[in-house]
Amino acid sequence: MLRHSAEYDNIVFANADALLNLSKENSLWYLLFATACCGIELMQTGASRFDLDRFGMIPRPTPRQADLMIVAGTITHKMASRVRRLYEQMPEPKWVISMGSCANAGGPFCKYSYSVVRGIDKYIPVDVYIPGCPPRPEALIEGVFKLREKIRREGVLRKEPAQKETHGV
Amino acid sequence: MEFEALAGKLKARWPEIAAPAVQAGDRFVLVPAERTFEILKFLKEDPELYCDSLMSLAAVDTGSEFWVVYPLHSLKHSHRLLVKAVLPREKPEIESVTKLWGMANFFEREAYDLYGIVFRNHPDLRRLLNPPDWEGWPGRKDYEYPKEYGGVPLLREGQYFSDTIKKVNAEREAKEKEAQGKAAAQERK
């Protein structure tokens, strides 16, 4: 991907896509946003034992500095409009990870609840789904790796195939 | 003061108050909805009763009527009393007790949100937990789940509510029983 010049050590040749993707995938700053028990797993993934910092992932308290939204937890219809609003405040390029059964499809609430959204992909486009109730930190890190693979395929002028339609708020 | 003494004092003043015997749990007094405010005011201000603390406020759907439950506690005398107001199902309306206890504000909003009980003279009676444009009262026993909210369908493809599954299973079992009965009748012939 990167090629050192033989004569000058401080000059690097690379194509623009590879260079940009390299910086994007190694600085995925994620939004500190959790609504249920998945948030506990998200917190400990960020803490010292599993240490998301190793991959250049730093939690940001504001959506305006975040590249990645990890939807960790149950989303109700009332909360979904707020999630959408946070998502719209994030600058491009931006990605979404749906973490856990609740955010994927309603989880244990799918048969009983009138208020829980059956999958956050009804409101915002999702890049990676992580199953589990809640997923272990290893699973979350694996999901992040899948997202990095996806980012590596992206181009500056060439976008990923059109994202799935959502119903909107 | 024990429960009998408290209930006796209330009954002497309002004879329509009932104190039914209970099998298990705390004893309580049932009061009519239109008298609830003055009874609670008396309970709060009478020096012998002095129930100065409203510990919680809950609503119950019994199927035929609504109850609004006021668990009272006296910090001074250290006694408790459970007061239940009975509301008709057709028109559940009751006087708000926010004038007596400020903490009743959010609890009454919650009861309004989930049961549709209207609290008269409440300072700010809006929905508390559900979105403001939500339709129906989810706490009621006859509440039917909506198909969608804001254009977003409630269920994904292939998902069912548990009562739908129960209903489908019950119908299938009834059909099987009927078929078995018919087969048995034919055999007898």
Coordinates of C-alpha atoms in Angstrom, one line a residue:
Chain A
M1 CA 0.0 0.0 0.0
L2 CA 2.7 2.4 1.0
R3 CA 6.1 2.4 -0.8
H4 CA 9.2 4.1 0.6
S5 CA 11.5 5.9 -1.8
A6 CA 15.0 4.3 -2.0
E7 CA 16.7 7.7 -2.0
Y8 CA 14.8 9.7 0.4
D9 CA 13.5 8.1 3.6
N10 CA 11.1 10.9 4.4
I11 CA 9.1 10.6 1.1
V12 CA 6.3 8.1 0.8
F13 CA 4.4 7.2 -2.3
A14 CA 0.8 5.9 -2.0
N15 CA -2.4 6.2 -3.9
A16 CA -4.9 8.7 -2.3
D17 CA -7.5 6.2 -1.5
A18 CA -5.2 4.0 0.4
L19 CA -3.7 6.9 2.4
L20 CA -7.1 8.4 3.3
N21 CA -8.6 5.0 4.2
L22 CA -5.5 4.2 6.3
S23 CA -6.1 7.4 8.3
K24 CA -9.9 6.9 8.5
E25 CA -9.7 3.3 9.7
N26 CA -7.1 4.1 12.3
S27 CA -8.8 7.0 13.9
L28 CA -12.4 5.8 14.4
W29 CA -13.5 8.2 17.1
Y30 CA -16.8 6.9 18.5
L31 CA -19.7 8.6 20.1
L32 CA -20.1 7.9 23.8
F33 CA -23.7 6.8 23.5
A34 CA -25.3 3.9 25.4
T35 CA -28.9 3.2 26.4
A36 CA -28.8 -0.2 28.2
C37 CA -26.7 -3.0 29.4
C38 CA -24.7 -3.2 26.1
G39 CA -23.3 0.2 27.3
I40 CA -21.5 -1.6 30.2
E41 CA -19.8 -3.9 27.7
L42 CA -18.9 -0.9 25.5
M43 CA -17.4 0.9 28.6
Q44 CA -15.3 -2.1 29.5
T45 CA -14.2 -2.5 25.9
G46 CA -12.9 1.0 26.1
A47 CA -11.3 0.4 29.5
S48 CA -7.8 -0.9 30.1
R49 CA -8.3 -4.7 29.8
F50 CA -9.6 -4.7 26.2
D51 CA -8.5 -1.1 25.4
L52 CA -10.1 0.2 22.2
D53 CA -7.4 2.9 22.3
R54 CA -5.1 0.4 20.7
F55 CA -7.0 0.9 17.4
G56 CA -7.0 4.6 17.6
M57 CA -10.6 4.7 18.9
I58 CA -11.2 7.4 21.4
P59 CA -14.6 8.1 22.9
R60 CA -16.0 11.5 22.1
P61 CA -18.7 13.2 24.2
T62 CA -20.1 15.2 21.3
P63 CA -21.4 13.9 17.9
R64 CA -19.7 16.7 16.1
Q65 CA -16.3 15.1 16.7
A66 CA -17.3 11.5 16.2
D67 CA -16.9 9.3 13.1
L68 CA -18.6 6.2 14.5
M69 CA -21.8 5.7 16.4
I70 CA -22.1 2.5 18.4
V71 CA -25.8 2.0 19.1
A72 CA -25.5 0.1 22.3
G73 CA -28.8 -0.9 23.8
T74 CA -32.5 -0.8 23.6
I75 CA -34.0 2.0 21.6
T76 CA -37.6 3.1 22.2
H77 CA -39.6 5.0 19.6
K78 CA -39.3 8.1 21.8
M79 CA -35.5 7.7 21.9
A80 CA -35.2 6.9 18.2
S81 CA -35.8 10.4 17.1
R82 CA -33.0 11.6 19.4
V83 CA -30.7 8.9 17.9
R84 CA -31.5 10.1 14.4
R85 CA -30.8 13.7 15.5
L86 CA -27.4 12.6 17.0
Y87 CA -26.6 10.8 13.8
E88 CA -27.4 13.8 11.6
Q89 CA -25.1 16.0 13.7
M90 CA -22.1 13.7 13.0
P91 CA -19.8 15.0 10.2
E92 CA -19.2 12.9 7.1
P93 CA -17.8 10.3 6.6
K94 CA -19.7 8.5 9.4
W95 CA -20.5 4.9 10.2
V96 CA -22.9 3.1 12.5
I97 CA -22.4 -0.2 14.4
S98 CA -25.6 -1.8 15.8
M99 CA -24.5 -3.6 19.0
G100 CA -26.5 -6.3 20.6
S101 CA -29.9 -8.0 19.9
C102 CA -32.0 -5.0 21.0
A103 CA -30.4 -2.6 18.5
N104 CA -30.5 -5.3 15.8
A105 CA -34.1 -6.5 16.0
G106 CA -35.7 -5.6 19.3
G107 CA -34.1 -8.4 21.3
P108 CA -36.0 -9.9 24.2
F109 CA -38.7 -7.1 23.8
C110 CA -39.7 -8.2 20.3
K111 CA -42.7 -10.3 21.5
Y112 CA -44.1 -8.1 24.3
S113 CA -43.3 -4.5 23.9
Y114 CA -45.3 -1.7 22.3
S115 CA -42.6 0.9 22.7
V116 CA -39.3 -0.7 21.6
V117 CA -38.0 -0.2 18.1
R118 CA -37.4 -3.6 16.4
G119 CA -34.0 -2.7 15.0
I120 CA -32.4 0.7 14.8
D121 CA -31.9 0.2 11.0
K122 CA -35.5 1.4 10.7
Y123 CA -34.3 4.9 11.6
I124 CA -30.6 5.1 10.6
P125 CA -28.4 3.2 8.1
V126 CA -26.3 0.5 9.8
D127 CA -22.9 -0.7 8.6
V128 CA -22.2 -3.6 11.0
Y129 CA -24.5 -5.7 13.2
I130 CA -23.1 -7.4 16.2
P131 CA -25.2 -10.2 17.7
G132 CA -25.2 -11.0 21.4
C133 CA -27.1 -10.1 24.5
P134 CA -24.9 -8.3 25.3
P135 CA -22.0 -9.0 23.0
R136 CA -18.6 -9.7 24.7
P137 CA -15.9 -7.1 24.2
E138 CA -14.2 -9.5 21.8
A139 CA -17.3 -9.5 19.7
L140 CA -17.4 -5.7 19.6
I141 CA -13.7 -5.6 18.6
E142 CA -14.4 -8.1 15.9
G143 CA -17.3 -5.9 14.7
V144 CA -14.9 -2.9 14.6
F145 CA -12.5 -5.0 12.5
K146 CA -15.3 -5.8 10.0
L147 CA -16.1 -2.1 9.8
R148 CA -12.4 -1.4 9.1
E149 CA -12.5 -3.9 6.3
K150 CA -15.4 -2.1 4.9
I151 CA -13.7 1.3 5.1
R152 CA -10.7 -0.1 3.3
R153 CA -12.9 -0.9 0.3
E154 CA -14.2 2.7 0.1
G155 CA -12.9 5.3 -2.3
V156 CA -12.8 9.0 -2.2
L157 CA -14.9 9.4 -5.4
R158 CA -16.3 6.0 -5.4
K159 CA -18.8 5.5 -2.6
E160 CA -20.0 2.2 -1.2
P161 CA -23.0 0.7 -3.0
A162 CA -26.2 2.7 -2.0
Q163 CA -27.1 2.2 1.6
K164 CA -30.3 0.6 2.6
E165 CA -33.4 2.8 2.7
T166 CA -34.6 3.7 6.1
H167 CA -38.1 4.8 7.1
G168 CA -36.9 8.1 8.5
V169 CA -38.4 10.0 11.4
Chain B
M1 CA -51.5 4.3 65.4
E2 CA -52.6 0.9 64.2
F3 CA -54.6 0.3 61.0
E4 CA -57.9 -0.3 62.9
A5 CA -57.6 3.0 64.8
L6 CA -56.7 5.0 61.6
A7 CA -59.5 3.4 59.6
G8 CA -62.0 3.9 62.5
K9 CA -61.1 7.6 62.7
L10 CA -61.7 8.0 59.0
K11 CA -64.9 5.9 59.1
A12 CA -66.4 8.0 61.9
R13 CA -66.1 11.1 59.6
W14 CA -66.9 9.5 56.3
P15 CA -69.1 6.4 56.7
E16 CA -68.8 5.5 53.0
I17 CA -65.2 4.5 53.4
A18 CA -64.6 0.7 53.3
A19 CA -61.8 -1.3 54.8
P20 CA -62.0 -4.8 53.4
A21 CA -60.2 -7.7 54.9
V22 CA -57.2 -8.9 53.0
Q23 CA -55.7 -12.4 52.7
A24 CA -52.1 -11.3 52.4
G25 CA -50.3 -8.0 52.3
D26 CA -51.1 -4.6 53.8
R27 CA -54.6 -3.6 54.7
F28 CA -56.1 -0.6 52.9
V29 CA -59.1 1.7 52.8
L30 CA -61.2 2.2 49.7
V31 CA -62.5 5.7 49.3
P32 CA -64.8 7.2 46.6
A33 CA -63.0 9.4 44.0
E34 CA -64.9 12.6 44.6
R35 CA -64.1 12.6 48.4
T36 CA -60.4 11.6 48.0
F37 CA -58.9 15.0 48.1
E38 CA -60.6 16.1 51.3
I39 CA -59.9 12.8 53.0
L40 CA -56.2 13.0 52.1
K41 CA -56.1 16.6 53.2
F42 CA -57.6 15.6 56.5
L43 CA -55.1 12.7 56.8
K44 CA -52.2 15.2 56.2
E45 CA -53.3 18.0 58.4
D46 CA -55.0 16.3 61.4
P47 CA -52.4 16.4 64.3
E48 CA -53.2 12.9 65.4
L49 CA -52.9 11.3 62.0
Y50 CA -50.4 13.7 60.4
C51 CA -49.5 11.6 57.3
D52 CA -47.0 14.2 56.0
S53 CA -45.3 12.0 53.5
L54 CA -46.7 10.5 50.2
M55 CA -44.4 7.7 49.5
S56 CA -45.5 6.8 46.0
L57 CA -48.5 7.0 43.8
A58 CA -49.7 4.2 41.6
A59 CA -52.6 3.3 39.4
V60 CA -54.2 -0.1 39.0
D61 CA -56.5 -1.4 36.3
T62 CA -58.6 -4.1 38.0
G63 CA -60.5 -4.9 34.8
S64 CA -63.8 -3.4 36.0
E65 CA -62.6 -0.1 37.5
F66 CA -59.4 1.9 38.2
W67 CA -57.7 2.4 41.5
V68 CA -55.3 5.2 42.3
V69 CA -53.2 4.1 45.3
Y70 CA -51.7 6.5 47.8
P71 CA -49.3 4.9 50.3
L72 CA -49.0 7.4 53.1
H73 CA -46.5 7.6 55.9
S74 CA -46.3 9.7 59.0
L75 CA -42.7 10.7 59.9
K76 CA -43.8 12.1 63.2
H77 CA -45.9 9.2 64.4
S78 CA -44.3 6.5 62.3
H79 CA -47.4 4.9 61.0
R80 CA -48.5 4.0 57.5
L81 CA -51.8 3.9 55.6
L82 CA -52.7 2.6 52.2
V83 CA -55.5 4.7 50.6
K84 CA -57.1 3.5 47.4
A85 CA -59.4 5.7 45.4
V86 CA -62.0 3.9 43.2
L87 CA -62.7 5.4 39.8
P88 CA -65.3 4.3 37.2
R89 CA -63.8 2.9 34.0
E90 CA -66.0 5.0 31.7
K91 CA -64.8 8.4 33.1
P92 CA -61.6 8.1 35.2
E93 CA -61.3 11.5 36.8
I94 CA -59.9 12.6 40.1
E95 CA -58.7 15.7 41.9
S96 CA -54.9 16.1 41.8
V97 CA -53.0 16.0 45.1
T98 CA -50.1 18.2 43.9
K99 CA -51.4 20.9 46.2
L100 CA -50.8 18.7 49.2
W101 CA -47.6 16.9 48.1
G102 CA -45.5 18.4 45.3
M103 CA -43.9 15.0 44.5
A104 CA -47.2 13.8 43.2
N105 CA -46.7 15.8 40.0
F106 CA -44.6 13.3 38.0
F107 CA -46.4 10.3 39.5
E108 CA -49.8 11.6 38.3
R109 CA -48.3 12.3 34.9
E110 CA -47.2 8.7 34.7
A111 CA -50.6 7.5 35.8
Y112 CA -52.2 9.7 33.1
D113 CA -49.7 8.5 30.5
L114 CA -50.3 4.8 31.1
Y115 CA -53.9 4.7 32.2
G116 CA -55.5 7.8 30.9
I117 CA -56.6 8.9 34.4
V118 CA -57.3 12.6 34.3
F119 CA -56.1 14.5 37.3
R120 CA -58.1 17.7 37.7
N121 CA -56.2 20.9 38.6
H122 CA -52.8 19.3 37.8
P123 CA -50.3 22.1 36.9
D124 CA -48.9 20.3 33.8
L125 CA -50.7 17.2 32.8
R126 CA -48.7 15.8 29.8
R127 CA -47.5 12.4 28.9
L128 CA -44.3 11.5 30.8
L129 CA -42.9 8.3 29.3
N130 CA -44.4 7.9 25.9
P131 CA -44.0 10.3 23.0
P132 CA -46.4 13.2 23.2
D133 CA -48.3 12.1 20.0
W134 CA -48.8 8.5 21.3
E135 CA -52.3 7.1 20.9
G136 CA -54.0 5.0 23.5
W137 CA -53.2 4.1 27.2
P138 CA -50.7 1.3 27.3
G139 CA -51.2 0.3 30.9
R140 CA -54.9 -0.6 30.5
K141 CA -55.8 -4.2 30.2
D142 CA -57.8 -3.7 26.9
Y143 CA -54.9 -1.8 25.3
E144 CA -54.2 -3.0 21.7
Y145 CA -50.7 -2.6 20.4
P146 CA -50.4 -0.2 17.5
K147 CA -49.3 -1.5 14.0
E148 CA -46.9 1.3 13.5
Y149 CA -45.6 4.5 15.0
G150 CA -44.6 7.5 12.8
G151 CA -44.5 5.4 9.7
V152 CA -42.2 2.8 11.2
P153 CA -43.9 -0.6 11.6
L154 CA -43.8 -2.0 15.1
L155 CA -42.8 -5.5 14.1
R156 CA -40.2 -6.8 11.6
E157 CA -41.1 -9.3 9.0
G158 CA -41.6 -12.7 10.7
Q159 CA -42.0 -11.3 14.2
Y160 CA -45.2 -11.9 16.2
F161 CA -46.6 -10.8 19.5
S162 CA -46.7 -13.6 22.1
D163 CA -50.5 -13.4 22.5
T164 CA -50.8 -13.8 18.7
I165 CA -48.8 -17.0 19.0
K166 CA -50.9 -18.2 21.9
K167 CA -54.1 -17.4 20.0
V168 CA -52.9 -19.3 16.9
N169 CA -51.8 -22.3 19.0
A170 CA -55.2 -22.3 20.9
E171 CA -57.1 -22.2 17.6
R172 CA -55.0 -25.1 16.2
E173 CA -55.5 -27.2 19.4
A174 CA -59.3 -26.5 19.3
K175 CA -59.4 -27.6 15.7
E176 CA -57.4 -30.8 16.4
K177 CA -59.7 -31.6 19.3
E178 CA -62.8 -31.1 17.1
A179 CA -61.3 -33.4 14.4
Q180 CA -60.5 -36.0 17.0
G181 CA -64.0 -35.8 18.4
K182 CA -65.5 -36.3 14.9
A183 CA -63.2 -39.2 14.2
A184 CA -64.2 -40.8 17.5
A185 CA -67.9 -40.3 16.7
Q186 CA -67.5 -41.9 13.3
E187 CA -65.8 -44.9 14.8
R188 CA -68.7 -45.3 17.2
K189 CA -71.1 -45.3 14.3

